[in-house]
Structure formats: C-alpha cells, structure tokens
Coordinates of C-alpha atoms and ligand atoms in Angstrom, one line a residue:
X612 CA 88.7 76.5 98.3
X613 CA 86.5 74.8 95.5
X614 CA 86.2 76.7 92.4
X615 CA 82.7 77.5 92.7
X616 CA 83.4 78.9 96.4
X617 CA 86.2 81.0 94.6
X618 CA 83.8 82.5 91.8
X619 CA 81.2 83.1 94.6
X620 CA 83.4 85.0 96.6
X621 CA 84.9 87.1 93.7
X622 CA 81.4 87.6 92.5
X623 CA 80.5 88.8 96.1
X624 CA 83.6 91.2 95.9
X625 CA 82.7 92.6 92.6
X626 CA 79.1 93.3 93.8
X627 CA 80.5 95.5 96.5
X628 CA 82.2 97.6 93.9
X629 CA 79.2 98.0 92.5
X630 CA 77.3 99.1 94.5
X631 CA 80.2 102.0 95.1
X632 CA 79.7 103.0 91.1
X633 CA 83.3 101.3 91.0
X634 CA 82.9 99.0 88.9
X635 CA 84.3 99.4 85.4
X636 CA 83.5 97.5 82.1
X637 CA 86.8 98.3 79.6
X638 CA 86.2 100.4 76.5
X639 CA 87.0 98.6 73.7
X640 CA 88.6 100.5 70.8
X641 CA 87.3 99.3 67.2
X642 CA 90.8 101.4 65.6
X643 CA 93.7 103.2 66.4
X644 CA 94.5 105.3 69.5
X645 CA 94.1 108.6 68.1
X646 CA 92.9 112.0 68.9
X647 CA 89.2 110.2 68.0
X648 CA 88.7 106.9 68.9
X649 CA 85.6 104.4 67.7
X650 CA 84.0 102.6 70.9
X651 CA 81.0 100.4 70.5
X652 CA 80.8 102.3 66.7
X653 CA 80.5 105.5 67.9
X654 CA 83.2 108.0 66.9
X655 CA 85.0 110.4 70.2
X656 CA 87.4 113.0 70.6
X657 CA 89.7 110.9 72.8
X658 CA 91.0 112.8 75.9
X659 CA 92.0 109.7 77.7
X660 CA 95.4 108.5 76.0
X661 CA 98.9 109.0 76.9
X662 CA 100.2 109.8 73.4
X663 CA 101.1 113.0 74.0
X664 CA 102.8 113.5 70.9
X665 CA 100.4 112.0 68.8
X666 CA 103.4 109.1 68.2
X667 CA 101.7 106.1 68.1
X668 CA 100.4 106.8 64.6
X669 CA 103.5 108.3 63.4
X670 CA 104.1 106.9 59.9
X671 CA 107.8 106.5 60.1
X672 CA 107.0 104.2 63.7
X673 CA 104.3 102.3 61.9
X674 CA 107.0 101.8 58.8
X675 CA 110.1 101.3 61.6
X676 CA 108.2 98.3 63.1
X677 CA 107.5 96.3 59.9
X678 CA 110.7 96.7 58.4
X679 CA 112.2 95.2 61.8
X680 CA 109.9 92.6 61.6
X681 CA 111.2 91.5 58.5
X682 CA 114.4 91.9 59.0
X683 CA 114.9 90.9 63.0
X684 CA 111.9 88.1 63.3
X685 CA 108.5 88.8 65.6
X686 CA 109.7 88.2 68.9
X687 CA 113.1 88.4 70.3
X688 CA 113.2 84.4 71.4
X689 CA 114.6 84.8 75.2
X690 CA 115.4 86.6 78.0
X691 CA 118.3 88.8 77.7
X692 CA 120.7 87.1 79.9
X693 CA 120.3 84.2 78.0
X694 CA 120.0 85.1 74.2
X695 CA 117.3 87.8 73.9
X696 CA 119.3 91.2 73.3
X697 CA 119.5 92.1 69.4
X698 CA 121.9 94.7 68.3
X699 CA 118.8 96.9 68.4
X700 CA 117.9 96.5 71.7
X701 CA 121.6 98.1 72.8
X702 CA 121.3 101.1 69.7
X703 CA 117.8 101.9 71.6
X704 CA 120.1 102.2 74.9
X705 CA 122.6 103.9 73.7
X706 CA 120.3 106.5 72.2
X707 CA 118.0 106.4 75.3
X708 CA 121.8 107.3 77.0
X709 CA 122.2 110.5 74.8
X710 CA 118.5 111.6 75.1
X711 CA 118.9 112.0 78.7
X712 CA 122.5 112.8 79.1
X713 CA 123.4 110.2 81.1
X714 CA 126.4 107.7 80.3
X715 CA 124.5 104.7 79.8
X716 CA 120.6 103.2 80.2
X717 CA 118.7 99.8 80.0
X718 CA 115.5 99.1 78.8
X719 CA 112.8 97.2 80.7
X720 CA 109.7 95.5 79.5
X721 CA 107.6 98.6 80.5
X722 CA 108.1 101.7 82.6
X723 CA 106.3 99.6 85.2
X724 CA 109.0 96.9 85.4
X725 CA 111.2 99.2 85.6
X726 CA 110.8 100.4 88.8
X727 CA 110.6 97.3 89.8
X728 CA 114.3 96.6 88.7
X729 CA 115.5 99.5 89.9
X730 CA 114.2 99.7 93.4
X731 CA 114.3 96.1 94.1
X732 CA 117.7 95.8 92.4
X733 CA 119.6 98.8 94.1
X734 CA 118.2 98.3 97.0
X735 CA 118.6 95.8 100.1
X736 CA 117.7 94.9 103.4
X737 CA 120.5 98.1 104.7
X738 CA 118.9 100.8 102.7
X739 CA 116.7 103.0 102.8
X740 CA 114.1 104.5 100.5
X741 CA 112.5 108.1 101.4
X742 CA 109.4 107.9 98.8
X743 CA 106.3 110.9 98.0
X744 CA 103.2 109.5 99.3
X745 CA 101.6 110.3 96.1
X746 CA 104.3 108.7 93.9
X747 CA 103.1 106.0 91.0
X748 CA 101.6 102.4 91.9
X749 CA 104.8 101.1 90.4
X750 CA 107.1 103.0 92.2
X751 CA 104.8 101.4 95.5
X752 CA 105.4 97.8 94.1
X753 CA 109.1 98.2 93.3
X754 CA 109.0 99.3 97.1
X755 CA 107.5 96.1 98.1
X756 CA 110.3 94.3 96.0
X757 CA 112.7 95.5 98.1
X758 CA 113.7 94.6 102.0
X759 CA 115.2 98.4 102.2
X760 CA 113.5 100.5 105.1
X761 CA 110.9 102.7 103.7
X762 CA 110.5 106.3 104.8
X763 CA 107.3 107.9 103.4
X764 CA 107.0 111.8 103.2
X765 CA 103.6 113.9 102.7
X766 CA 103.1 115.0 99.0
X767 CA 105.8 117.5 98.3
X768 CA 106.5 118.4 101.6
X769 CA 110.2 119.8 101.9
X770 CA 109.8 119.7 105.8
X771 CA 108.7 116.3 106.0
X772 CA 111.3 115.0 103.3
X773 CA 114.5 116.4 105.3
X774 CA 112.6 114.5 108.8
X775 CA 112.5 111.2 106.6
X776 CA 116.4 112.1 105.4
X777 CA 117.4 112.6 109.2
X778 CA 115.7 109.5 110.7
X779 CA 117.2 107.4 107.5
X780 CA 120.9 108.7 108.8
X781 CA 120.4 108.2 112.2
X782 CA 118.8 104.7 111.5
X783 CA 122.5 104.1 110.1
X784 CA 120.8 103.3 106.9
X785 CA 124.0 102.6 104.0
X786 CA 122.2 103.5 100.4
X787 CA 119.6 106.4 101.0
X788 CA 117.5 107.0 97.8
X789 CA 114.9 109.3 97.1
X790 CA 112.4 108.5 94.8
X791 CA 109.9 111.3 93.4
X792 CA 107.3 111.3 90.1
X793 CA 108.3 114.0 87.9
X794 CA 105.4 114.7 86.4
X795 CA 102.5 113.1 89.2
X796 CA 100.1 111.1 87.3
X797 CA 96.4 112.0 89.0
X798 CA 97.1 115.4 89.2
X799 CA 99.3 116.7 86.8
X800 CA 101.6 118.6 89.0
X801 CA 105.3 119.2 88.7
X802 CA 107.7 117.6 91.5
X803 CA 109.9 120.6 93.1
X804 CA 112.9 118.7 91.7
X805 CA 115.4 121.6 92.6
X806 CA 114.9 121.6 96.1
X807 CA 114.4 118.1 96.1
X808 CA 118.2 117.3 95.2
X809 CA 119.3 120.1 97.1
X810 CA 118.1 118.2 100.1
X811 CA 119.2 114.8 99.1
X812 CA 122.6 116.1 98.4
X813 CA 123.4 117.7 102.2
X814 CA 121.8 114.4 103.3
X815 CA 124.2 112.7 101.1
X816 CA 121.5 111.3 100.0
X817 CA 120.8 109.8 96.2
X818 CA 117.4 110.9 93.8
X819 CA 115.5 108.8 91.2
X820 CA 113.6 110.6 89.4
X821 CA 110.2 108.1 87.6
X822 CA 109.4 110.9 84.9
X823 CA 106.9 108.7 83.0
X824 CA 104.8 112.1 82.0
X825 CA 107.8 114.2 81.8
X826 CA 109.7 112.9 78.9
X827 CA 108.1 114.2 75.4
X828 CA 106.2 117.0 77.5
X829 CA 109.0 118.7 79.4
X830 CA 112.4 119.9 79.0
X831 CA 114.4 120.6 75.9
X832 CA 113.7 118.5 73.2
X833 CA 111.0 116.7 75.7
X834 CA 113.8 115.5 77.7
X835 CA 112.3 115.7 80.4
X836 CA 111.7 117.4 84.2
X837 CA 115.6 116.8 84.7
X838 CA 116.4 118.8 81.9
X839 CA 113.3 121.1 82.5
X840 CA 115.5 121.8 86.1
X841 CA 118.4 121.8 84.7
X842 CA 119.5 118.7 86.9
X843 CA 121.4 116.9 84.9
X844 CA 124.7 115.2 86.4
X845 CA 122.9 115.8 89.6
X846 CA 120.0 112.8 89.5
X847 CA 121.1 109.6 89.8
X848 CA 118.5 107.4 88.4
X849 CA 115.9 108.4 85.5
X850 CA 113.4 106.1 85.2
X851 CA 111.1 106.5 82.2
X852 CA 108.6 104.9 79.6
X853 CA 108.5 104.3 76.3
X854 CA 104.6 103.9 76.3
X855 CA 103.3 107.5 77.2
X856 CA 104.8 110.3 74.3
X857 CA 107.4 108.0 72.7
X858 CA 104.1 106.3 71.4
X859 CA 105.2 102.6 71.9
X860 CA 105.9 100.3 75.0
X861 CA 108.5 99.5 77.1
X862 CA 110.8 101.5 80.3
X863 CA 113.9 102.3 80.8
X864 CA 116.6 103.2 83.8
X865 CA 119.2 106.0 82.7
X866 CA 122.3 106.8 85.0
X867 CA 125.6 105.3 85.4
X868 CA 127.0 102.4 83.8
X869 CA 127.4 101.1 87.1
X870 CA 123.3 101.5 87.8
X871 CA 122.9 99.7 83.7
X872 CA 125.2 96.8 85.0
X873 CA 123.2 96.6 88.6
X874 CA 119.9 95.9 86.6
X875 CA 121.7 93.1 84.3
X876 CA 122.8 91.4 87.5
X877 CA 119.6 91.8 90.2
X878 CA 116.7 93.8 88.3
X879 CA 114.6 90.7 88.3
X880 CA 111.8 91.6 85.4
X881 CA 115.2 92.3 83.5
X882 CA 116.2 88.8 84.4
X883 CA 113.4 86.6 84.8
X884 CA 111.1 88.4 81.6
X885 CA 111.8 88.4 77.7
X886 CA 112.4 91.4 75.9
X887 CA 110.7 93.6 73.7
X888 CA 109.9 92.4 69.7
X889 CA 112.3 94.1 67.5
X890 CA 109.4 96.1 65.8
X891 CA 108.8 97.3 69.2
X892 CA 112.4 98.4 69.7
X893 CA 112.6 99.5 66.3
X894 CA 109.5 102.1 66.6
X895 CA 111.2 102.9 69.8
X896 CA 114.4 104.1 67.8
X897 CA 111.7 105.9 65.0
X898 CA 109.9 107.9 68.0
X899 CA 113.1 109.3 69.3
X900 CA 114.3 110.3 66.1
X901 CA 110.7 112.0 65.3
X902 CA 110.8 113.9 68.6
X903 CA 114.4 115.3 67.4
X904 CA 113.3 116.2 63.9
X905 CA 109.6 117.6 64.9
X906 CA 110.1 119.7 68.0
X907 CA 106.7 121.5 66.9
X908 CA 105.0 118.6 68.3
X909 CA 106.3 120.1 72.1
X910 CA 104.9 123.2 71.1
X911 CA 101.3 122.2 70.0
X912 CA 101.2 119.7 72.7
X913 CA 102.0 122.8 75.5
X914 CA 99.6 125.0 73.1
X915 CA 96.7 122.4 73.4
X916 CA 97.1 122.1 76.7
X917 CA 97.1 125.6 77.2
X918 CA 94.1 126.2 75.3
X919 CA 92.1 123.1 76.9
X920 CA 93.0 124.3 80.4
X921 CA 92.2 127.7 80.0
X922 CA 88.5 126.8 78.8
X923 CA 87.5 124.2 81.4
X924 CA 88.2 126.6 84.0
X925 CA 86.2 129.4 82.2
X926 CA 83.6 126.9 83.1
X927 CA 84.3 126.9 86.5
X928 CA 85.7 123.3 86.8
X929 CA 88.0 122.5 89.5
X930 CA 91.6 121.1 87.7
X931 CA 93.0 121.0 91.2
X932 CA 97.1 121.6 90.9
X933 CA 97.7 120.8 87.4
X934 CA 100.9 122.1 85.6
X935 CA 101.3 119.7 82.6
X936 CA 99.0 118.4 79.9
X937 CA 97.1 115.9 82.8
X938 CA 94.4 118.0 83.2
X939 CA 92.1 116.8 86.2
X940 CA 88.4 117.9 87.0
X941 CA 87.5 117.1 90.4
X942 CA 84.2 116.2 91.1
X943 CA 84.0 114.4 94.2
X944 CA 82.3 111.0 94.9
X945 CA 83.0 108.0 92.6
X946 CA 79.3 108.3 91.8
X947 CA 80.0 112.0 90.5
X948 CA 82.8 111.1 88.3
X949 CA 81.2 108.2 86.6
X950 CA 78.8 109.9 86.0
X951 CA 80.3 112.7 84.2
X952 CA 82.5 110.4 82.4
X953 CA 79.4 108.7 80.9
X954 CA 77.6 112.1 80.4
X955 CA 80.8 112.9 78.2
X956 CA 80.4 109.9 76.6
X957 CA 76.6 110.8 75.5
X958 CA 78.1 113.8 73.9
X959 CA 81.0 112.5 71.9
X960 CA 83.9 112.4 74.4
X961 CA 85.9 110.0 75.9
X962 CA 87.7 110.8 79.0
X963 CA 87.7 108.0 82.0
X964 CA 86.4 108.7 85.3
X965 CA 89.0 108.2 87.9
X966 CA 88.1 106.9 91.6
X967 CA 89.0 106.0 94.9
X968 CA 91.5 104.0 95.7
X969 CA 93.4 105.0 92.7
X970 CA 93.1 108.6 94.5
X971 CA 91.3 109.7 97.2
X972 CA 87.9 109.3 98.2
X973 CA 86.6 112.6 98.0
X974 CA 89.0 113.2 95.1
X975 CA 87.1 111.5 91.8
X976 CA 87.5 112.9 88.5
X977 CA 87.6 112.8 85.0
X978 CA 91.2 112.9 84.2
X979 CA 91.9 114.6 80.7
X980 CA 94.9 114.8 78.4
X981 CA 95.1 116.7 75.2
X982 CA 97.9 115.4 72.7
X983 CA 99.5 117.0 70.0
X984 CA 97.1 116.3 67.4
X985 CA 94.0 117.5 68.4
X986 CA 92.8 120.3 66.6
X987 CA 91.4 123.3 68.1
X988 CA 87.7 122.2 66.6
X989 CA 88.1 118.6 68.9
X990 CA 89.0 120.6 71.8
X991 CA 86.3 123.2 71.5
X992 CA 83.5 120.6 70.6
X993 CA 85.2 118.7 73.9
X994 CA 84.8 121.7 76.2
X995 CA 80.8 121.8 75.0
X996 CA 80.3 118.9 76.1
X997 CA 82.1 119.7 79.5
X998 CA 79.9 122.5 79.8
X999 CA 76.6 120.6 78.8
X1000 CA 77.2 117.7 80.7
X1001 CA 78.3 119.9 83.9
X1002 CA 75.0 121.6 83.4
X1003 CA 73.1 118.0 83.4
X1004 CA 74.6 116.6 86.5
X1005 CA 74.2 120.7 88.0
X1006 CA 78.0 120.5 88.7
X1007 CA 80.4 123.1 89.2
X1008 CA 80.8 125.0 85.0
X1009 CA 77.0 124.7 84.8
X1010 CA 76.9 128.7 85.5
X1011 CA 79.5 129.3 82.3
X1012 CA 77.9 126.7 80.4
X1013 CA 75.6 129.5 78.3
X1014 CA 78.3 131.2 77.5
X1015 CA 80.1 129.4 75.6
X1016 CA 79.4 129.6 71.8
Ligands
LIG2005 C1 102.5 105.1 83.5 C2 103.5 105.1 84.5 C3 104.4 104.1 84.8 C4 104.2 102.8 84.0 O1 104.7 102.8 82.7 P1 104.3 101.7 81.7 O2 105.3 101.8 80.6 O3 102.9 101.9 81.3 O4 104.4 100.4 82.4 C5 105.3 104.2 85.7 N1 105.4 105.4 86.4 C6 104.6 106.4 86.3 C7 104.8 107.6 87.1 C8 103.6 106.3 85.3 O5 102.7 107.3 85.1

C-alpha cells in the first residue's frame, strides 16, 4: 500500500470515530499531575489521575530521583539479562517482596508488561487460563502472548468460574491459572477474592491476582486486595504497578522465587526491554517508604472517596457497582459522556469521558477518582459542577442540583 493510500485509509477510519463522538484529542498538562492540573491555561480540579496517594509530588520521591540520578547515571544502559540491573533495581524487589509478603518479586517496565511476562511466561501451549471477562486490556494481551487454552467466565460469576475450572480438568489441561483484577478498572468494584481461591484451590487450580488499583487503596498498609482478604500464602501471583498510588512507573510480579526466576528466563518484556532509570527505581524505593511512614494518606484517600461518592449520588447519578476510589457515572451513549466530560470541563473539572469499546456501548461515563490530596473545597466545587452540568445536558442529578449549596 502506498503511503498516501495508507494515510487515506487511517483518515477514513478516524472519520468514522467521529462521527461516533469517539474521537479524542489528548489533554495536554502545562504542570504537574496534581489534585488541579493546568490544560490549555486554564486551572481544574483533576479527578482523572491514578495518584491515589497524592505520590507523584511527594518531595522525598522528587528528592529520591535526583539524587539517584547523580549518583547511578540517567538510564540504566541495557536490558537486564545483559548488564541493566543496578543494585537498586534488586533493593526495589526485595522491598516489593516484603510489601506483599511474598518471598521474592521482579519488576517489569510497567504493570502492563507485566502481565505480559507473567502470562506468556508461565504459561504454554498445555495450560490453561480461566480469565474474568471484564479483566484489564493487559491481562487480554498477555493472554494473546500465550498458546495456553483460554477459558473465559462472565464478570464475577462463581457458577460460571467452577464450569471454566471443570472443562479446564477434563480438557487434561497441566498448569490451570486463574487470573482476576483486584480492584476492576471501569467500574471500581472489588473481585470476590475469597471465594475465588476457594474455588481454584478444590480445582487444584492456581490464582493471579493484577491488583493495579488495589495496592496503596486497600489492605493494611495499602497492601493490597490480598491483604484486604487476608489471602496471603494462598495467591500465587500478585501482579501490581508502580504507576497508580506508588506515584511513579513501572510493574511488578510478587510470588515464589521460582515464579521471580520464571520471568528472568521466558517473560519476554523482561528480556527483550531495558529497565527502568535509577531515578525511577529510586522514587520507587521513596514511595514505599512514604506509604509506611504516612498511613494517614489511606485514610484521607478512603475519606475522599467517601465524601465524593456520597455527594454525586445525592445528585442522583448512577456510580454503577463501585467499591473503591474509581468512582463511575454512567450516562449512556458515547455522545452523553463526552459531552458531560466537556460540560465539566466548562466548569473547572477534569474528569475524562470513557466509551465504548473500552466498556460497553450503552455503558459511557465519566470515570472519577479522588486522591488523597484533594481538599474537601476541590471536591465540593467538583460535585457543583456535576450538579450544573447534569442540569445542562437534563441528565440524571439535574432534580438535586438546587439543592446543593
Ligand atoms: C493500569 C493497569 C495496568 C497497567 O499498568 P501500567 O503500569 O500503567 O502499565 C494493568 N492492570 C490493571 C488492572 C490496570 O488498571
């Protein structure tokens, strides 16, 4: 294909997405990622970030990552196999180990490559992997990654999970893992962990648990939904990030040493992909050391969210299942969403629409997340402007909208 046939043909594509209110141009942020942002000059309360803890601004992170700088170089210089693993990069394991109380743990490049490792790295053309339908994009291309058989089970759906386990051991299948979100990304519900193992286990089956929103929100000391459960010793594979609430970038797989040595030998982003800059390790190492020191951040995360929840549905706004800070409000058609996310905009906040196919099409919304360092003035200036813009568009929280101060 020539290259103007190509451009033609992504241009056609892109006009299609158009014309579905799909298409999105990317907000640019003229600062930091903090609980107000700067976009195109104007200021917002910013309800569309992962930093749950407010981490990513932390002065002892900022101070961590110049100092290793300095002292360690910019960039780590290879892959690890090769010659890319610093003395830092295995103290961040070996804390990463402790945090989740597992007996060893390797870092990735992000939590996305990390589920590729894992699942394409434990798994092969014998095994099998019994997945949530609803489970992160990641978790779906680390499945693709693998030759394993895949056995998909309806959203939570205990019934359906113990079919997938009995058709995996009558298909003779030799590793059988099942592989849940902790915390589910669109709509902020909890995975029902407890049963979850229990099922696994009579199937003899093993769990991996991708708790990219779970660590820094739940558990003790943010630990995470295996703690939150108290799982541990019972969850074979904990795959996190190190983007969302530890404030930084970068994933990790926690579990045996056996799973650690695994990913060294077939996890191919481990392999084939340099790792992270020191500074980035070293604000790693800050961030966990924070979240030890400050547990009050927990709290006024939880408090936050509380708070927030409680007055978007005083408005009347559906938040669908939500149990966690990711605070959803369903509005239907793309068209719907994007629109409120713009009428938001209007009024000083920033909180993204979300749209088919990321979930489904009748499912759009405006996916919210408070973080530890809002104050309660951000969030109640937020929730007017939920309650004007509902109003505007004649959405469901217009009826409330009067009677909120
Ligand atoms: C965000 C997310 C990831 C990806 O993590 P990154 O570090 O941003 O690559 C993986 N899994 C889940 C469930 C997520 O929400």
């Amino acid at each position: 294909m020539a290259m103007n046939d190509l451009n033609q043909s992504l241009a056609d594509e892109l006009e299609q997405l158009r014309r579905e209110g799909r298409f999105r141009a990317l907000a640019v942020l003229e600062g930091p990622q903090d609980s107000e942002v700067v976009i195109g000059g104007q200021r917002l309360i910013n309800l569309s970030s992962n930093n749950y803890l407010g981490l990513n601004t932390h002065p002892r992170l900022i101070e961590a990552s110049c100092e290793a700088a300095r002292k360690w170089g910019a960039g780590s210089g290879a892959v690890r196999t090769i010659a890319g693993t610093q003395s830092i990069h295995e103290e961040l394991e070996s804390k990463l180990a402790a945090f989740k109380r597992t007996p060893a743990a390797l870092t990735l490049q992000s939590g996305y490559a990390a589920n590729l490792a894992v699942l394409g790295g434990v798994l092969g053309e014998p095994d099998a992997v019994v997945s949530d339908e609803l489970n992160h994009a990641s978790i779906i291309d680390g499945i693709r990654l693998t030759k394993a058989h895949r056995y998909l089970f309806p959203h939570k759906d205990m019934g359906g999970l113990e079919q997938r386990l009995e058709e995996a051991r009558r298909d003779g299948r030799r590793r059988v893992l099942v592989v849940t979100d902790g915390v589910f990304s669109m709509d902020g519900d909890i995975a029902p962990l407890p049963q979850i193992v229990e099922r696994a286990e009579a199937a003899g089956a093993a769990v991996m648990v991708d708790d990219a929103h779970g660590s820094g929100v739940l558990g003790e000391g943010g630990r995470g939904s295996v703690s939150h459960f108290r799982l541990e010793g019972r969850v074979a594979i904990q795959v996190g990030t190190l983007s969302k609430a530890v404030g930084v970038l970068g994933g990790y797989a926690a579990g045996s040493q056996e799973l650690r040595d695994t990913l060294i030998h077939l996890g191919r982003p481990f392999l084939f992909s340099t790792s992270h800059p020191p500074a980035v390790v070293a604000a790693c190492l800050a961030a966990l050391e924070v979240m030890q020191s400050e547990p009050d951040l927990q709290s006024r995360l939880w408090a936050n969210t509380k708070y927030f929840k409680a007055g978007l549905e005083e408005l009347g706004f559906d938040c669908g299942q939500s149990e966690t800070p990711i605070t959803p409000v369903i509005v239907g058609e793309a068209a719907a969403a994007m629109g409120l996310s713009d009428a938001l905009r209007r009024r000083g906040v920033f909180a993204q629409g979300i749209v088919f196919p990321t979930v489904a099409r009748d499912q759009g919304r405006v996916r919210t997340i408070v973080t530890a360092s809002h104050t309660r003035a951000q969030l109640d200036l937020a929730l007017r402007a939920f309650a004007d813009a509902g109003e505007e568009l004649g959405l469901a929280g217009a009826g409330a909208a009067a009677r909120r101060p």
